[in-house]
PDB file of C-alpha atoms in Angstrom:
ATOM      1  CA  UNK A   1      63.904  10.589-136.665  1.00  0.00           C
ATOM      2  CA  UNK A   2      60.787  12.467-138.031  1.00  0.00           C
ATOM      3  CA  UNK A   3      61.054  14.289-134.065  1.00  0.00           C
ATOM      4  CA  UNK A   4      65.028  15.424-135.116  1.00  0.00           C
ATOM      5  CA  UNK A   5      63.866  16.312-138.500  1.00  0.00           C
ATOM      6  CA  UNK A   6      60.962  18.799-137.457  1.00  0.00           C
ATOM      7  CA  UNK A   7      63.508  20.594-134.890  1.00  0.00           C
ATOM      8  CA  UNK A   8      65.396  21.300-138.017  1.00  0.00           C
ATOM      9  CA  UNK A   9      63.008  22.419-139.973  1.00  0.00           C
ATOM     10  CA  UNK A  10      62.146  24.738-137.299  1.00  0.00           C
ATOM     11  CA  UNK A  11      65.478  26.156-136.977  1.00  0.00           C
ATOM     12  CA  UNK A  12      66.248  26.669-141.128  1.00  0.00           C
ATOM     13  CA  UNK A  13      63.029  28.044-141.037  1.00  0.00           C
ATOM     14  CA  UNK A  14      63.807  30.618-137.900  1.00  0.00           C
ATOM     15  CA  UNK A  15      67.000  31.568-139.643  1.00  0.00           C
ATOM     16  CA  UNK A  16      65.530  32.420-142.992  1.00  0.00           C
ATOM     17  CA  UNK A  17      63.041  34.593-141.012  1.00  0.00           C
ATOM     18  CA  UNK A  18      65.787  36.106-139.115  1.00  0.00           C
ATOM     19  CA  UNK A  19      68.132  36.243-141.961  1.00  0.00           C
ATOM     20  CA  UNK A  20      64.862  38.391-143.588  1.00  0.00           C
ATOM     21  CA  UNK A  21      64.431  40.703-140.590  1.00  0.00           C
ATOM     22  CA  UNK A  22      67.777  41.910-140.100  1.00  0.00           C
ATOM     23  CA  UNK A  23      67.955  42.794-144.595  1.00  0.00           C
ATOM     24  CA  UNK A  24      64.382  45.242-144.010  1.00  0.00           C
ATOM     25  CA  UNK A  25      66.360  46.366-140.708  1.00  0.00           C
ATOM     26  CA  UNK A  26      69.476  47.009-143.046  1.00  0.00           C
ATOM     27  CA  UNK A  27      67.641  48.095-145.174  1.00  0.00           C
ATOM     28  CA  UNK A  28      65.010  50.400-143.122  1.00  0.00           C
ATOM     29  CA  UNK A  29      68.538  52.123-142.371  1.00  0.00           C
ATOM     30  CA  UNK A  30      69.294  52.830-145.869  1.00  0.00           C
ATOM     31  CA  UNK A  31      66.343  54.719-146.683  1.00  0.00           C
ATOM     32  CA  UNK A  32      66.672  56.618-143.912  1.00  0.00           C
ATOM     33  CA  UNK A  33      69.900  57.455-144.852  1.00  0.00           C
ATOM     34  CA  UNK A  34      68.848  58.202-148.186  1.00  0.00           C
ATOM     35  CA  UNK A  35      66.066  60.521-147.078  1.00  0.00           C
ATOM     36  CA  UNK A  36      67.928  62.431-144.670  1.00  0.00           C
ATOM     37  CA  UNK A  37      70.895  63.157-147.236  1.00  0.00           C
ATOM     38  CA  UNK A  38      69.785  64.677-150.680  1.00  0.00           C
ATOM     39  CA  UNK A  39      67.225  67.601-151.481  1.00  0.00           C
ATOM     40  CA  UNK A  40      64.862  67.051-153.779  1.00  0.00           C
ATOM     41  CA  UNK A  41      62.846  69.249-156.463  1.00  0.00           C
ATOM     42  CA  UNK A  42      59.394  69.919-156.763  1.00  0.00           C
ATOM     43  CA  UNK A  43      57.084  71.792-159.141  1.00  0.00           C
ATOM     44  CA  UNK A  44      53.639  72.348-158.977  1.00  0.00           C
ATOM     45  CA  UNK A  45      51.770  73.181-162.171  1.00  0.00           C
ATOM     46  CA  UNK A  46      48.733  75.796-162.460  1.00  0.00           C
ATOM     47  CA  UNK A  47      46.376  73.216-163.799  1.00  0.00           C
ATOM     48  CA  UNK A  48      46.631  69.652-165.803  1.00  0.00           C
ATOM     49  CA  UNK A  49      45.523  71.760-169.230  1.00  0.00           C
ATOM     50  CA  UNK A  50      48.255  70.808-172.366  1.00  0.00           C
ATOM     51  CA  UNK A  51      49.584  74.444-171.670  1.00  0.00           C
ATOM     52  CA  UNK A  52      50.120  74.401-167.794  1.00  0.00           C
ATOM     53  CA  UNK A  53      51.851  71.282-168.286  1.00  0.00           C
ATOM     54  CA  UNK A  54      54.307  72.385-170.948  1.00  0.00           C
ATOM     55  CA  UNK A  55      55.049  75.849-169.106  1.00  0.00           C
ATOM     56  CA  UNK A  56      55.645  73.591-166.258  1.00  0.00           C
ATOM     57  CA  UNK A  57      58.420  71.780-168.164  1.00  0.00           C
ATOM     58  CA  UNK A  58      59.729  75.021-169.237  1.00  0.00           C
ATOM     59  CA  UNK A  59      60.316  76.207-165.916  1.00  0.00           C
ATOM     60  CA  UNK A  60      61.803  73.469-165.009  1.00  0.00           C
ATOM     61  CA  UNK A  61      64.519  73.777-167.589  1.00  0.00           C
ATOM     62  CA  UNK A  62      65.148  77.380-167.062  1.00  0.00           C
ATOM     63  CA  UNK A  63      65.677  76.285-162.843  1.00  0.00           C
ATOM     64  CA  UNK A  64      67.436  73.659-163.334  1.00  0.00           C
ATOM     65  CA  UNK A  65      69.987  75.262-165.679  1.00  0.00           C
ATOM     66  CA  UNK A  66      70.153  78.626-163.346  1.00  0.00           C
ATOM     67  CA  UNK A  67      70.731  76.268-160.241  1.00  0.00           C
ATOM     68  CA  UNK A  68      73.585  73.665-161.798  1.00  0.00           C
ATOM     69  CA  UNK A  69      76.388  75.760-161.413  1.00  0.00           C
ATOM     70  CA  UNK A  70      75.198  75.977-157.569  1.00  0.00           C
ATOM     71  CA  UNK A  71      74.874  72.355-156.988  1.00  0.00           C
ATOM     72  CA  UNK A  72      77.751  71.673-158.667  1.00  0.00           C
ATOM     73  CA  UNK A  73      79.808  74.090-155.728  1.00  0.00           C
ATOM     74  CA  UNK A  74      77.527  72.514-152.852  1.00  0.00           C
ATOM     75  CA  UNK A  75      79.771  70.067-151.069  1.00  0.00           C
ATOM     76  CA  UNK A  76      77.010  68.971-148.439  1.00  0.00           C
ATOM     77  CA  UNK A  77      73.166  68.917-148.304  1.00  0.00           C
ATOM     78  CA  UNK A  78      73.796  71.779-145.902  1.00  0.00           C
ATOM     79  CA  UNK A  79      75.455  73.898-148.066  1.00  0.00           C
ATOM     80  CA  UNK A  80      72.499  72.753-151.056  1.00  0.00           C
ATOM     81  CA  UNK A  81      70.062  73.992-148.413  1.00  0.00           C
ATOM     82  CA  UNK A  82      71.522  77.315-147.862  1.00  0.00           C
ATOM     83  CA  UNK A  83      72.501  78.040-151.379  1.00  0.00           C
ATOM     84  CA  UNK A  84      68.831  77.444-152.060  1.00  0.00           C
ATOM     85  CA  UNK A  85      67.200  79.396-149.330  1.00  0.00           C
ATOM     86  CA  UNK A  86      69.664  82.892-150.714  1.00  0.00           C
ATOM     87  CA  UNK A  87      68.273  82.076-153.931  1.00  0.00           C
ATOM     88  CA  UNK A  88      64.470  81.343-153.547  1.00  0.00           C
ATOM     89  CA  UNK A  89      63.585  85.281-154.822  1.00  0.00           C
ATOM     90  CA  UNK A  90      65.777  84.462-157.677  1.00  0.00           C
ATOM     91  CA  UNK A  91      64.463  81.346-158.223  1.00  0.00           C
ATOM     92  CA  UNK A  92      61.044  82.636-158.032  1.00  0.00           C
ATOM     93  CA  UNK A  93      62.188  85.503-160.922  1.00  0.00           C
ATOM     94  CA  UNK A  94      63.463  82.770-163.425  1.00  0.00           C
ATOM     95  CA  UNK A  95      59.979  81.124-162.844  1.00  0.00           C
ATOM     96  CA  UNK A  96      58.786  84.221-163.602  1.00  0.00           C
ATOM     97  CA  UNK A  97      60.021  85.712-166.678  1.00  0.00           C
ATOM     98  CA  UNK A  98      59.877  82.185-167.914  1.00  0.00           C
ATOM     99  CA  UNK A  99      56.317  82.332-168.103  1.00  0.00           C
ATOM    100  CA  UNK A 100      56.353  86.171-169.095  1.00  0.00           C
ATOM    101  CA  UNK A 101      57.989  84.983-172.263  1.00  0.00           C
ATOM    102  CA  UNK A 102      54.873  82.626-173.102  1.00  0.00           C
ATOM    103  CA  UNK A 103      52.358  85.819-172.556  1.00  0.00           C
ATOM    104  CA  UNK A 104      51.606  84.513-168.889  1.00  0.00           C
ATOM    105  CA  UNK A 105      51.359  86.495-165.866  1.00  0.00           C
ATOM    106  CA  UNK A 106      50.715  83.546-162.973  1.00  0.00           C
ATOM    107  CA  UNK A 107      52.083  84.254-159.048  1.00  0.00           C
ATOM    108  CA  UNK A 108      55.093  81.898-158.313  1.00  0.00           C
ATOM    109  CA  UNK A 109      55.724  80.839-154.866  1.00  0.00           C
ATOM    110  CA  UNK A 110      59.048  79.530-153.892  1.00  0.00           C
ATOM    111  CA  UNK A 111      59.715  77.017-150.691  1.00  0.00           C
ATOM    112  CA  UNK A 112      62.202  75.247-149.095  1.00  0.00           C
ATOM    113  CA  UNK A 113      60.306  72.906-147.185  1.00  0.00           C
ATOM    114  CA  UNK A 114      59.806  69.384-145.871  1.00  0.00           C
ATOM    115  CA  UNK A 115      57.322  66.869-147.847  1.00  0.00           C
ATOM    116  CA  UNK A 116      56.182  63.536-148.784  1.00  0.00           C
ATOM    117  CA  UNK A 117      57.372  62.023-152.422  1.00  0.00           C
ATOM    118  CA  UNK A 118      55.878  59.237-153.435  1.00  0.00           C
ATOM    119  CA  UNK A 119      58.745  55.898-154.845  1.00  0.00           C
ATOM    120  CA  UNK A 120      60.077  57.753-157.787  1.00  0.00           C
ATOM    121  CA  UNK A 121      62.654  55.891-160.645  1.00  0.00           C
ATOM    122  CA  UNK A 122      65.075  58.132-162.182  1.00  0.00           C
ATOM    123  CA  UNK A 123      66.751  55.879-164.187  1.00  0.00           C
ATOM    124  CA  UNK A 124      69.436  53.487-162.342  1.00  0.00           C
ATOM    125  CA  UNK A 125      68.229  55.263-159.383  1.00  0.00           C
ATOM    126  CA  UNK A 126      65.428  54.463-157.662  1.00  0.00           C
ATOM    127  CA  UNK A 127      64.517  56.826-154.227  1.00  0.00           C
ATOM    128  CA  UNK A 128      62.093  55.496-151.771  1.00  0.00           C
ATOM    129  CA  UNK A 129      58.529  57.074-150.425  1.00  0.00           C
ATOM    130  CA  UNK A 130      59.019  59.184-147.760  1.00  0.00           C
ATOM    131  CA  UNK A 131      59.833  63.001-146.183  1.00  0.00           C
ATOM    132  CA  UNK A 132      62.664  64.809-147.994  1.00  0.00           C
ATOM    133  CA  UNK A 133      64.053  68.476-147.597  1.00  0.00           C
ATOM    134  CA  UNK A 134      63.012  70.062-150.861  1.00  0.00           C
ATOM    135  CA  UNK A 135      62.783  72.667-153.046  1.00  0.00           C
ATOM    136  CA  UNK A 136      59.235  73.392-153.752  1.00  0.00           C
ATOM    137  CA  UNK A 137      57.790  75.907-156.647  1.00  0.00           C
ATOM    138  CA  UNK A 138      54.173  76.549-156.765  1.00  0.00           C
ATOM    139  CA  UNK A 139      52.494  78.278-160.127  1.00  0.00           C
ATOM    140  CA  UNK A 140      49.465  79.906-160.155  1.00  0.00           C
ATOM    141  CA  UNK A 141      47.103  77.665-158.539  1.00  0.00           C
ATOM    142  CA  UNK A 142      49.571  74.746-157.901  1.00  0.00           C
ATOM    143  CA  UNK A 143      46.870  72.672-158.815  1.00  0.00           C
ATOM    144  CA  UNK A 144      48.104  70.435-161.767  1.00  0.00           C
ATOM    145  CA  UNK A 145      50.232  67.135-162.374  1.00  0.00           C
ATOM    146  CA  UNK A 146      53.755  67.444-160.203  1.00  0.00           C
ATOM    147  CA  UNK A 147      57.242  67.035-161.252  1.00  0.00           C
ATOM    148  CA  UNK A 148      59.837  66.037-159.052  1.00  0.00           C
ATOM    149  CA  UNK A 149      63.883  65.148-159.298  1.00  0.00           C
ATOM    150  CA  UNK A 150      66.679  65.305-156.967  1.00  0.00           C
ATOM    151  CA  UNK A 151      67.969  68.663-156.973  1.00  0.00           C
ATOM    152  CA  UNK A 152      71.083  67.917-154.664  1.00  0.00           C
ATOM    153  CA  UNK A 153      73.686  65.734-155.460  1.00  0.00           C
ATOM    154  CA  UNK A 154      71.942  67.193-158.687  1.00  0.00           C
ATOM    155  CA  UNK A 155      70.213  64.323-160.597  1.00  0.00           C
ATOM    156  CA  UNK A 156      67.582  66.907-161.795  1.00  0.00           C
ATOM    157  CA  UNK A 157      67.172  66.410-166.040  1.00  0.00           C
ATOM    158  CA  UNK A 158      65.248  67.188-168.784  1.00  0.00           C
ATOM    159  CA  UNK A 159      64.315  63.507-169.762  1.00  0.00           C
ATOM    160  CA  UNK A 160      62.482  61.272-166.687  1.00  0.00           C
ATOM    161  CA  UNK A 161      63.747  57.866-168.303  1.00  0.00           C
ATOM    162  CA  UNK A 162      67.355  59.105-167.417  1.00  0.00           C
ATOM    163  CA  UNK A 163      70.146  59.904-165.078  1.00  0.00           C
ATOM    164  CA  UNK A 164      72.567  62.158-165.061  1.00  0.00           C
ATOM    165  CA  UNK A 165      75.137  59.903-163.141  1.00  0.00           C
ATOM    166  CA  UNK A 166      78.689  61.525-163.893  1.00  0.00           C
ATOM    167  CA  UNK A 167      81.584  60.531-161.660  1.00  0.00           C
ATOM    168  CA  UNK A 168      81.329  64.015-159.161  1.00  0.00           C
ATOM    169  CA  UNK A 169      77.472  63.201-158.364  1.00  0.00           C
ATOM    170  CA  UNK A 170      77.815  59.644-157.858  1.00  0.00           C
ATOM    171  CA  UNK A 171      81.060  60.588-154.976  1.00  0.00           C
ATOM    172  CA  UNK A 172      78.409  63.100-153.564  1.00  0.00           C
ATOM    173  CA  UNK A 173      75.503  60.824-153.509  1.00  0.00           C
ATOM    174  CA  UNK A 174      77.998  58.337-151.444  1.00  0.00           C
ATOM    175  CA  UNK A 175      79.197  60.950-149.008  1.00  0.00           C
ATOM    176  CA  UNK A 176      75.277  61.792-148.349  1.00  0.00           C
ATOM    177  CA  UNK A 177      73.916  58.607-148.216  1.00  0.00           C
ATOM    178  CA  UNK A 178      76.901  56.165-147.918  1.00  0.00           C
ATOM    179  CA  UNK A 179      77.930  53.342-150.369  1.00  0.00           C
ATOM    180  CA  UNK A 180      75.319  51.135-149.448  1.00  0.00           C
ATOM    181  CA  UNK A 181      72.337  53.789-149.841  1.00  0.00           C
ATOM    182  CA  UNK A 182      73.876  53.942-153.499  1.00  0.00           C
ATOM    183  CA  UNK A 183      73.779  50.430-153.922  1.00  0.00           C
ATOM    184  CA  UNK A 184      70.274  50.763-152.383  1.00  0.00           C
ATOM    185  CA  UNK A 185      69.346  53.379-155.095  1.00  0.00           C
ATOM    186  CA  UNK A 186      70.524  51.195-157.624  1.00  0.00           C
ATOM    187  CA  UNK A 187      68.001  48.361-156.928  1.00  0.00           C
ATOM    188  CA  UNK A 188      64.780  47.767-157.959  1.00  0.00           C
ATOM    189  CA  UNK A 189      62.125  47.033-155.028  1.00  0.00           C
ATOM    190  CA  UNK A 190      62.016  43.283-154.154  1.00  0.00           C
ATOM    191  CA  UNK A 191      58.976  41.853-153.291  1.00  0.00           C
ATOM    192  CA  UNK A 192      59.042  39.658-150.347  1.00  0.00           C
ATOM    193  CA  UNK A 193      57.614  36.487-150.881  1.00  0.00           C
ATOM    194  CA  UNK A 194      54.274  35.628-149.368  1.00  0.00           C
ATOM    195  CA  UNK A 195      54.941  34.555-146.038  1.00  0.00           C
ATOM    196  CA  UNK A 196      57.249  37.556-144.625  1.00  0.00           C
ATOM    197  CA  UNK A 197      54.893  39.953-146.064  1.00  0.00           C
ATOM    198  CA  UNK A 198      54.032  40.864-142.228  1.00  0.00           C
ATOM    199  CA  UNK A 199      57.827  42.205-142.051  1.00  0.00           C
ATOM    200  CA  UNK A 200      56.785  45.004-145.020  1.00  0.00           C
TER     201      UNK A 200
END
């Protein structure tokens, strides 16, 4: 009896870990998903001083508004891309005269490049580490505290504890990264319990 008992307990306890391992492979496949579908937004600061920081804020408003009406036309993260590279001298001009209009005279470097972001919560959404496509700009010595967002679909906002999650960016956000990379955004990270942490 205790012989028949063991062999079960072996087998719940081989479908739990299986049941485990094929959720991180589901969702492994998410993230990828999710990192191969949006663009996101970077900017660089000149230093971490109370000014640099608040300039850096500044241009990020002025971008973000120049760049909505854009998104909002972009149909695919192709399109996003292109629309973005045209505009990076543009871009770089907004930056710019931004800063002009606070006395400030700093170089602004514009990229469309590939980096790491680290786990970053915008609101309901939450968008895993890893490499995106992104928009990068770099002022003066790019050397202060970061800001990021999503720039395409465009969750990018003037307030971090928020989301702009209107009807047309949630349907974009689900033709880039399907309805279960949504779903995926929409969850906090679960810890794993003790013993599966070797599937992390």
């Amino acid at each position: 009896m205790k012989k028949k008992s063991n062999i079960w307990m072996f087998f719940l306890a081989a479908a739990v870990i299986f049941s485990v391992a094929w959720a991180k492979e589901e969702d492994d496949k998410a993230d990828q998903k999710i990192k191969q579908g949006v663009v996101r937004f970077h900017i660089r600061a000149n230093s971490n001083s109370r000014k640099d920081q608040a300039e850096k804020l500044l241009v990020r408003d002025q971008v973000v508004a120049y760049l909505k009406p854009c998104m909002e036309q972009a149909k695919t993260k192709e399109d996003a891309k292109r629309i973005l590279d045209s505009r990076k001298k543009d871009i770089a001009k907004v930056a710019k005269a931004t800063l002009q209009k606070r006395g400030r005279d700093l170089p602004v470097k514009v990229y469309l490049t590939r980096e790491k972001f680290p786990e970053k919560d915008y609101g309901s959404y939450v968008f895993p580490e890893g490499t995106y496509d992104a928009l990068r700009i770099d002022l003066g010595n790019a050397s202060g505290h970061n800001w990021w967002c999503v720039m395409f679909p465009d969750l990018c906002i003037t307030k971090e504890s928020e989301a702009a999650k209107d009807e047309n960016t949630r349907k974009k956000l689900e033709q880039q990264v399907g309805k279960k990379g949504v779903k995926k955004l929409e969850r906090k990270k679960e810890k794993l319990p003790w013993f599966l942490k070797w599937l992390e």
